[in-house]
PDB file of C-alpha atoms in Angstrom:
ATOM      1  CA  UNK A  69       1.936  23.067  20.906  1.00 79.00           C
ATOM      2  CA  UNK A  70      -1.532  22.560  22.343  1.00 91.00           C
ATOM      3  CA  UNK A  71      -2.738  20.652  25.369  1.00 95.00           C
ATOM      4  CA  UNK A  72      -5.672  18.473  24.365  1.00 96.00           C
ATOM      5  CA  UNK A  73      -8.163  16.481  26.453  1.00 97.00           C
ATOM      6  CA  UNK A  74      -9.389  13.609  24.331  1.00 98.00           C
ATOM      7  CA  UNK A  75     -10.647  10.066  24.204  1.00 98.00           C
ATOM      8  CA  UNK A  76      -8.460   7.783  22.074  1.00 98.00           C
ATOM      9  CA  UNK A  77      -8.364   4.235  20.708  1.00 98.00           C
ATOM     10  CA  UNK A  78      -4.973   2.516  20.422  1.00 98.00           C
ATOM     11  CA  UNK A  79      -4.165   1.377  16.869  1.00 98.00           C
ATOM     12  CA  UNK A  80      -0.584   0.185  17.316  1.00 97.00           C
ATOM     13  CA  UNK A  81       2.384   0.227  19.689  1.00 97.00           C
ATOM     14  CA  UNK A  82       5.957  -0.338  18.552  1.00 96.00           C
ATOM     15  CA  UNK A  83       8.952  -0.713  20.830  1.00 96.00           C
ATOM     16  CA  UNK A  84      11.387   2.195  20.543  1.00 96.00           C
ATOM     17  CA  UNK A  85      14.834   1.720  22.039  1.00 94.00           C
ATOM     18  CA  UNK A  86      14.935  -0.459  25.159  1.00 93.00           C
ATOM     19  CA  UNK A  87      12.320   1.191  27.327  1.00 94.00           C
ATOM     20  CA  UNK A  88      10.009   3.323  25.183  1.00 95.00           C
ATOM     21  CA  UNK A  89       7.014   2.877  22.900  1.00 96.00           C
ATOM     22  CA  UNK A  90       5.763   4.692  19.831  1.00 97.00           C
ATOM     23  CA  UNK A  91       1.984   4.505  19.994  1.00 97.00           C
ATOM     24  CA  UNK A  92      -0.450   5.366  17.227  1.00 97.00           C
ATOM     25  CA  UNK A  93      -3.972   6.285  18.337  1.00 98.00           C
ATOM     26  CA  UNK A  94      -7.198   7.401  16.762  1.00 98.00           C
ATOM     27  CA  UNK A  95      -8.281  10.355  18.904  1.00 98.00           C
ATOM     28  CA  UNK A  96     -11.779  11.765  19.169  1.00 98.00           C
ATOM     29  CA  UNK A  97     -10.571  15.364  18.971  1.00 97.00           C
ATOM     30  CA  UNK A  98      -7.879  15.276  16.281  1.00 95.00           C
ATOM     31  CA  UNK A  99      -7.969  11.994  14.361  1.00 96.00           C
ATOM     32  CA  UNK A 100      -4.775   9.944  14.034  1.00 96.00           C
ATOM     33  CA  UNK A 101      -1.937  10.944  16.353  1.00 96.00           C
ATOM     34  CA  UNK A 102       1.370   9.275  17.194  1.00 96.00           C
ATOM     35  CA  UNK A 103       2.960   9.501  20.640  1.00 97.00           C
ATOM     36  CA  UNK A 104       6.371   8.748  22.078  1.00 96.00           C
ATOM     37  CA  UNK A 105       5.991   7.248  25.543  1.00 94.00           C
ATOM     38  CA  UNK A 106       9.369   7.295  27.187  1.00 93.00           C
ATOM     39  CA  UNK A 107      10.491   4.749  29.758  1.00 92.00           C
ATOM     40  CA  UNK A 108       7.165   2.925  29.868  1.00 93.00           C
ATOM     41  CA  UNK A 109       8.890  -0.466  29.557  1.00 93.00           C
ATOM     42  CA  UNK A 110      11.128   0.073  32.589  1.00 90.00           C
ATOM     43  CA  UNK A 111      10.367  -2.634  35.203  1.00 84.00           C
ATOM     44  CA  UNK A 112       9.398  -0.278  38.050  1.00 78.00           C
ATOM     45  CA  UNK A 113       7.889   2.504  35.974  1.00 72.00           C
ATOM     46  CA  UNK A 114       5.275   4.470  37.942  1.00 78.00           C
ATOM     47  CA  UNK A 115       2.230   6.087  36.383  1.00 81.00           C
ATOM     48  CA  UNK A 116       1.652   5.202  32.743  1.00 89.00           C
ATOM     49  CA  UNK A 117       1.412   1.429  32.298  1.00 91.00           C
ATOM     50  CA  UNK A 118       2.353  -0.539  29.200  1.00 92.00           C
ATOM     51  CA  UNK A 119      -0.949  -2.474  29.473  1.00 92.00           C
ATOM     52  CA  UNK A 120      -2.788   0.714  28.444  1.00 95.00           C
ATOM     53  CA  UNK A 121      -1.420   0.365  24.931  1.00 96.00           C
ATOM     54  CA  UNK A 122      -2.793  -3.009  23.875  1.00 96.00           C
ATOM     55  CA  UNK A 123      -4.555  -2.861  20.489  1.00 96.00           C
ATOM     56  CA  UNK A 124      -7.958  -1.113  20.498  1.00 98.00           C
ATOM     57  CA  UNK A 125      -7.801  -0.166  24.189  1.00 98.00           C
ATOM     58  CA  UNK A 126     -10.040   2.854  24.805  1.00 98.00           C
ATOM     59  CA  UNK A 127      -8.287   5.634  26.667  1.00 98.00           C
ATOM     60  CA  UNK A 128      -8.964   9.063  28.090  1.00 98.00           C
ATOM     61  CA  UNK A 129      -5.949  11.309  28.046  1.00 97.00           C
ATOM     62  CA  UNK A 130      -4.391  14.721  28.324  1.00 97.00           C
ATOM     63  CA  UNK A 131      -1.764  15.125  25.620  1.00 96.00           C
ATOM     64  CA  UNK A 132       0.611  17.665  24.136  1.00 94.00           C
ATOM     65  CA  UNK A 133      -0.039  17.860  20.400  1.00 94.00           C
ATOM     66  CA  UNK A 134       2.666  19.416  18.253  1.00 89.00           C
ATOM     67  CA  UNK A 135       1.846  21.303  15.095  1.00 80.00           C
ATOM     68  CA  UNK A 136       5.220  20.343  13.586  1.00 78.00           C
ATOM     69  CA  UNK A 137       4.394  16.771  12.611  1.00 70.00           C
ATOM     70  CA  UNK A 138       6.759  15.382  15.223  1.00 80.00           C
ATOM     71  CA  UNK A 139       5.846  12.818  17.868  1.00 92.00           C
ATOM     72  CA  UNK A 140       3.365  13.963  20.488  1.00 95.00           C
ATOM     73  CA  UNK A 141       3.525  13.383  24.248  1.00 94.00           C
ATOM     74  CA  UNK A 142       0.973  12.020  26.702  1.00 95.00           C
ATOM     75  CA  UNK A 143       0.784  13.854  30.037  1.00 94.00           C
ATOM     76  CA  UNK A 144      -1.981  11.845  31.731  1.00 95.00           C
ATOM     77  CA  UNK A 145      -3.814   8.712  30.661  1.00 96.00           C
ATOM     78  CA  UNK A 146      -6.370   6.240  31.985  1.00 96.00           C
ATOM     79  CA  UNK A 147      -8.388   3.387  30.509  1.00 96.00           C
ATOM     80  CA  UNK A 148     -11.814   4.725  29.578  1.00 97.00           C
ATOM     81  CA  UNK A 149     -13.758   1.493  28.894  1.00 95.00           C
ATOM     82  CA  UNK A 150     -12.021  -1.457  30.534  1.00 96.00           C
ATOM     83  CA  UNK A 151     -12.766  -4.539  28.416  1.00 97.00           C
ATOM     84  CA  UNK A 152     -14.078  -7.629  30.182  1.00 97.00           C
ATOM     85  CA  UNK A 153     -13.455 -10.327  27.560  1.00 97.00           C
ATOM     86  CA  UNK A 154     -11.454  -8.924  24.642  1.00 95.00           C
ATOM     87  CA  UNK A 155      -8.005  -9.534  26.114  1.00 88.00           C
ATOM     88  CA  UNK A 156      -8.783 -13.000  27.475  1.00 92.00           C
ATOM     89  CA  UNK A 157     -10.771 -14.561  24.617  1.00 94.00           C
ATOM     90  CA  UNK A 158      -8.457 -15.974  21.940  1.00 94.00           C
ATOM     91  CA  UNK A 159     -10.898 -15.412  19.063  1.00 94.00           C
ATOM     92  CA  UNK A 160     -11.603 -11.823  20.101  1.00 96.00           C
ATOM     93  CA  UNK A 161      -7.887 -11.205  20.637  1.00 95.00           C
ATOM     94  CA  UNK A 162      -7.029 -12.366  17.119  1.00 95.00           C
ATOM     95  CA  UNK A 163      -9.839 -10.261  15.711  1.00 96.00           C
ATOM     96  CA  UNK A 164      -8.642  -7.183  17.582  1.00 97.00           C
ATOM     97  CA  UNK A 165      -5.081  -7.681  16.379  1.00 96.00           C
ATOM     98  CA  UNK A 166      -6.328  -7.948  12.805  1.00 97.00           C
ATOM     99  CA  UNK A 167      -8.734  -4.994  13.009  1.00 98.00           C
ATOM    100  CA  UNK A 168      -6.197  -2.694  14.656  1.00 97.00           C
ATOM    101  CA  UNK A 169      -3.831  -3.434  11.782  1.00 96.00           C
ATOM    102  CA  UNK A 170      -6.505  -2.725   9.167  1.00 97.00           C
ATOM    103  CA  UNK A 171      -7.520   0.523  10.919  1.00 97.00           C
ATOM    104  CA  UNK A 172      -3.900   1.579  11.131  1.00 96.00           C
ATOM    105  CA  UNK A 173      -3.462   1.431   7.374  1.00 95.00           C
ATOM    106  CA  UNK A 174      -6.984   2.649   6.507  1.00 96.00           C
ATOM    107  CA  UNK A 175      -7.363   5.790   8.610  1.00 96.00           C
ATOM    108  CA  UNK A 176      -4.755   8.459   7.945  1.00 91.00           C
ATOM    109  CA  UNK A 177      -6.535  11.742   8.648  1.00 92.00           C
ATOM    110  CA  UNK A 178      -5.322  14.028  11.405  1.00 90.00           C
ATOM    111  CA  UNK A 179      -8.679  15.679  11.817  1.00 93.00           C
ATOM    112  CA  UNK A 180     -11.711  15.349  14.005  1.00 95.00           C
ATOM    113  CA  UNK A 181     -14.414  12.891  12.957  1.00 97.00           C
ATOM    114  CA  UNK A 182     -16.653  12.311  15.956  1.00 97.00           C
ATOM    115  CA  UNK A 183     -19.104  10.042  14.129  1.00 97.00           C
ATOM    116  CA  UNK A 184     -16.270   7.704  13.104  1.00 98.00           C
ATOM    117  CA  UNK A 185     -14.913   7.773  16.650  1.00 98.00           C
ATOM    118  CA  UNK A 186     -18.361   6.938  18.053  1.00 98.00           C
ATOM    119  CA  UNK A 187     -18.682   4.040  15.589  1.00 98.00           C
ATOM    120  CA  UNK A 188     -15.343   2.541  16.682  1.00 98.00           C
ATOM    121  CA  UNK A 189     -16.096   3.028  20.365  1.00 98.00           C
ATOM    122  CA  UNK A 190     -19.556   1.402  20.217  1.00 98.00           C
ATOM    123  CA  UNK A 191     -18.432  -1.406  17.900  1.00 98.00           C
ATOM    124  CA  UNK A 192     -15.619  -2.511  20.221  1.00 98.00           C
ATOM    125  CA  UNK A 193     -17.851  -2.334  23.293  1.00 98.00           C
ATOM    126  CA  UNK A 194     -20.346  -4.494  21.387  1.00 98.00           C
ATOM    127  CA  UNK A 195     -17.575  -7.007  20.599  1.00 98.00           C
ATOM    128  CA  UNK A 196     -16.533  -7.055  24.245  1.00 98.00           C
ATOM    129  CA  UNK A 197     -20.049  -7.700  25.566  1.00 97.00           C
ATOM    130  CA  UNK A 198     -21.333 -10.290  23.068  1.00 96.00           C
ATOM    131  CA  UNK A 199     -20.585 -13.985  22.592  1.00 94.00           C
ATOM    132  CA  UNK A 200     -21.650 -14.710  19.023  1.00 92.00           C
ATOM    133  CA  UNK A 201     -18.946 -12.732  17.300  1.00 94.00           C
ATOM    134  CA  UNK A 202     -17.496 -15.000  14.577  1.00 94.00           C
ATOM    135  CA  UNK A 203     -18.672 -12.611  11.824  1.00 96.00           C
ATOM    136  CA  UNK A 204     -18.036  -9.376  13.717  1.00 97.00           C
ATOM    137  CA  UNK A 205     -14.901  -8.417  11.779  1.00 97.00           C
ATOM    138  CA  UNK A 206     -16.726  -8.796   8.446  1.00 97.00           C
ATOM    139  CA  UNK A 207     -19.584  -6.481   9.340  1.00 97.00           C
ATOM    140  CA  UNK A 208     -17.257  -4.093  11.177  1.00 98.00           C
ATOM    141  CA  UNK A 209     -15.077  -3.638   8.082  1.00 98.00           C
ATOM    142  CA  UNK A 210     -17.996  -3.404   5.690  1.00 97.00           C
ATOM    143  CA  UNK A 211     -19.782  -0.755   7.763  1.00 97.00           C
ATOM    144  CA  UNK A 212     -16.505   1.116   8.298  1.00 97.00           C
ATOM    145  CA  UNK A 213     -16.407   1.784   4.532  1.00 97.00           C
ATOM    146  CA  UNK A 214     -19.334   4.155   5.109  1.00 96.00           C
ATOM    147  CA  UNK A 215     -17.082   6.398   7.209  1.00 96.00           C
ATOM    148  CA  UNK A 216     -14.183   6.051   4.773  1.00 96.00           C
ATOM    149  CA  UNK A 217     -16.323   7.094   1.813  1.00 95.00           C
ATOM    150  CA  UNK A 218     -16.914   3.900  -0.189  1.00 97.00           C
ATOM    151  CA  UNK A 219     -19.869   2.040   1.294  1.00 96.00           C
ATOM    152  CA  UNK A 220     -21.600   0.006  -1.447  1.00 96.00           C
ATOM    153  CA  UNK A 221     -24.279   1.851  -3.401  1.00 96.00           C
ATOM    154  CA  UNK A 222     -27.374  -0.268  -2.744  1.00 93.00           C
ATOM    155  CA  UNK A 223     -29.615   1.305  -5.377  1.00 93.00           C
ATOM    156  CA  UNK A 224     -29.593  -1.441  -8.043  1.00 92.00           C
ATOM    157  CA  UNK A 225     -29.760  -4.532  -5.873  1.00 87.00           C
ATOM    158  CA  UNK A 226     -31.394  -6.753  -8.500  1.00 90.00           C
ATOM    159  CA  UNK A 227     -28.277  -6.897 -10.709  1.00 95.00           C
ATOM    160  CA  UNK A 228     -26.338 -10.151 -10.680  1.00 95.00           C
ATOM    161  CA  UNK A 229     -22.948  -8.923  -9.522  1.00 96.00           C
ATOM    162  CA  UNK A 230     -21.111  -6.240  -7.577  1.00 97.00           C
ATOM    163  CA  UNK A 231     -18.312  -4.077  -8.959  1.00 97.00           C
ATOM    164  CA  UNK A 232     -15.683  -3.728  -6.213  1.00 97.00           C
ATOM    165  CA  UNK A 233     -13.926  -0.843  -7.945  1.00 97.00           C
ATOM    166  CA  UNK A 234     -17.061   1.203  -8.654  1.00 96.00           C
ATOM    167  CA  UNK A 235     -18.783   0.192  -5.426  1.00 96.00           C
ATOM    168  CA  UNK A 236     -22.107  -0.579  -7.123  1.00 96.00           C
ATOM    169  CA  UNK A 237     -24.168  -3.477  -8.440  1.00 96.00           C
ATOM    170  CA  UNK A 238     -23.440  -4.564 -11.988  1.00 95.00           C
ATOM    171  CA  UNK A 239     -24.478  -7.038 -14.685  1.00 95.00           C
ATOM    172  CA  UNK A 240     -21.119  -7.129 -16.496  1.00 92.00           C
ATOM    173  CA  UNK A 241     -19.626 -10.315 -15.078  1.00 90.00           C
ATOM    174  CA  UNK A 242     -16.672 -10.178 -17.505  1.00 91.00           C
ATOM    175  CA  UNK A 243     -15.124  -7.253 -15.608  1.00 92.00           C
ATOM    176  CA  UNK A 244     -12.283  -8.469 -13.372  1.00 94.00           C
ATOM    177  CA  UNK A 245     -13.497  -6.308 -10.485  1.00 95.00           C
ATOM    178  CA  UNK A 246     -17.027  -7.730 -10.538  1.00 96.00           C
ATOM    179  CA  UNK A 247     -17.923 -10.488  -8.093  1.00 96.00           C
ATOM    180  CA  UNK A 248     -20.892 -12.706  -8.924  1.00 95.00           C
ATOM    181  CA  UNK A 249     -22.416 -16.121  -8.159  1.00 95.00           C
ATOM    182  CA  UNK A 250     -21.358 -17.451  -4.721  1.00 95.00           C
ATOM    183  CA  UNK A 251     -18.879 -14.631  -3.902  1.00 95.00           C
ATOM    184  CA  UNK A 252     -21.615 -12.107  -4.557  1.00 96.00           C
ATOM    185  CA  UNK A 253     -24.295 -14.073  -2.719  1.00 95.00           C
ATOM    186  CA  UNK A 254     -22.180 -14.374   0.442  1.00 96.00           C
ATOM    187  CA  UNK A 255     -21.036 -10.734   0.353  1.00 96.00           C
ATOM    188  CA  UNK A 256     -24.616  -9.526  -0.112  1.00 95.00           C
ATOM    189  CA  UNK A 257     -25.740 -11.137   3.167  1.00 95.00           C
ATOM    190  CA  UNK A 258     -23.944  -8.395   5.117  1.00 95.00           C
ATOM    191  CA  UNK A 259     -25.280  -5.397   3.238  1.00 94.00           C
ATOM    192  CA  UNK A 260     -27.544  -3.027   5.113  1.00 90.00           C
ATOM    193  CA  UNK A 261     -27.434  -4.744   8.522  1.00 92.00           C
ATOM    194  CA  UNK A 262     -26.176  -3.615  11.923  1.00 92.00           C
ATOM    195  CA  UNK A 263     -24.477  -5.522  14.760  1.00 95.00           C
ATOM    196  CA  UNK A 264     -27.716  -6.457  16.474  1.00 92.00           C
ATOM    197  CA  UNK A 265     -28.781  -8.381  13.370  1.00 93.00           C
ATOM    198  CA  UNK A 266     -25.426 -10.090  12.991  1.00 93.00           C
ATOM    199  CA  UNK A 267     -26.725 -13.347  14.473  1.00 91.00           C
ATOM    200  CA  UNK A 268     -29.065 -13.719  11.487  1.00 92.00           C
ATOM    201  CA  UNK A 269     -26.057 -14.087   9.151  1.00 94.00           C
ATOM    202  CA  UNK A 270     -24.603 -17.586   8.902  1.00 94.00           C
ATOM    203  CA  UNK A 271     -21.382 -18.573   7.163  1.00 95.00           C
ATOM    204  CA  UNK A 272     -19.389 -21.766   6.981  1.00 94.00           C
ATOM    205  CA  UNK A 273     -15.663 -21.461   7.686  1.00 93.00           C
ATOM    206  CA  UNK A 274     -14.900 -21.304   3.931  1.00 94.00           C
ATOM    207  CA  UNK A 275     -17.625 -18.770   3.227  1.00 95.00           C
ATOM    208  CA  UNK A 276     -16.347 -16.535   6.029  1.00 95.00           C
ATOM    209  CA  UNK A 277     -12.848 -16.662   4.577  1.00 94.00           C
ATOM    210  CA  UNK A 278     -14.198 -15.921   1.117  1.00 96.00           C
ATOM    211  CA  UNK A 279     -16.139 -12.848   2.279  1.00 97.00           C
ATOM    212  CA  UNK A 280     -13.115 -11.560   4.182  1.00 96.00           C
ATOM    213  CA  UNK A 281     -10.978 -11.857   1.031  1.00 96.00           C
ATOM    214  CA  UNK A 282     -13.610  -9.930  -0.924  1.00 97.00           C
ATOM    215  CA  UNK A 283     -13.704  -7.152   1.701  1.00 97.00           C
ATOM    216  CA  UNK A 284      -9.898  -6.936   1.784  1.00 97.00           C
ATOM    217  CA  UNK A 285      -9.828  -6.614  -1.999  1.00 97.00           C
ATOM    218  CA  UNK A 286     -12.509  -3.927  -1.752  1.00 98.00           C
ATOM    219  CA  UNK A 287     -10.340  -1.955   0.698  1.00 98.00           C
ATOM    220  CA  UNK A 288      -7.218  -2.384  -1.429  1.00 97.00           C
ATOM    221  CA  UNK A 289      -9.026  -0.996  -4.494  1.00 97.00           C
ATOM    222  CA  UNK A 290     -10.255   2.092  -2.640  1.00 97.00           C
ATOM    223  CA  UNK A 291      -7.428   3.036  -0.280  1.00 96.00           C
ATOM    224  CA  UNK A 292      -3.933   3.861  -1.520  1.00 93.00           C
ATOM    225  CA  UNK A 293      -2.566   3.484   1.995  1.00 90.00           C
ATOM    226  CA  UNK A 294      -3.989  -0.023   2.469  1.00 94.00           C
ATOM    227  CA  UNK A 295      -1.561  -2.862   3.222  1.00 90.00           C
ATOM    228  CA  UNK A 296      -2.495  -6.529   3.328  1.00 91.00           C
ATOM    229  CA  UNK A 297      -2.752  -7.289   7.069  1.00 92.00           C
ATOM    230  CA  UNK A 298       0.056  -9.512   8.390  1.00 91.00           C
ATOM    231  CA  UNK A 299      -2.232 -10.809  11.141  1.00 92.00           C
ATOM    232  CA  UNK A 300      -4.698 -12.229   8.614  1.00 90.00           C
ATOM    233  CA  UNK A 301      -2.989 -15.609   8.922  1.00 89.00           C
ATOM    234  CA  UNK A 302      -3.446 -15.693  12.690  1.00 88.00           C
ATOM    235  CA  UNK A 303      -7.136 -14.960  12.238  1.00 88.00           C
ATOM    236  CA  UNK A 304      -7.515 -17.716   9.679  1.00 87.00           C
ATOM    237  CA  UNK A 305      -5.761 -20.193  11.983  1.00 87.00           C
ATOM    238  CA  UNK A 306      -8.059 -19.326  14.896  1.00 85.00           C
ATOM    239  CA  UNK A 307     -11.130 -19.873  12.733  1.00 83.00           C
ATOM    240  CA  UNK A 308      -9.939 -23.088  11.122  1.00 77.00           C
TER     241      UNK A 308
END
């Protein structure tokens, strides 16, 4: 058992028994870790607060990490970047719920990846501090594929379609994994941009939904662990 000082981002929290939570976090020091937080739901619980474990909350903590694959324990915890708008804005809230679910099924590694951690941290601070965020989740997920190992190969951009399975541009539109025409055109708008250029991308409600479906299919083809997010419906309702 090792005592670890680490920053962490909450991916999920599930009620365990009457008063406890099982919390899954992405930690800066050791990747994905799961913690049992006993008694946190008791009405007069001192110290660790249940509010710390809302999706995508950024924490700083001292934790006991087991080597035996059992649940870990948090000794001390505080909120590292208190969000100003994420938990009060309905659109951002729905987005966060959706993204935490996608991250939970996409990232499995129990190992350090500081560049991925830095990406998550900066992306969520960006979401918290900006207003024009309707396409945030699309660019967030697309750019995340770079850290997960399947960002689109941009080398043959003049071809007329994109092969979701191979992750490259393609002219063979008969292949069931190739998107072309409008699907391809809308998807292509996001390639190679960062959050500060997000305002230059415009989508109608239907186009946004279409691109999200394409990205979800892309994830499903590349990640064995990927599950279709249950919160997708909530997101679609908020945007409709």
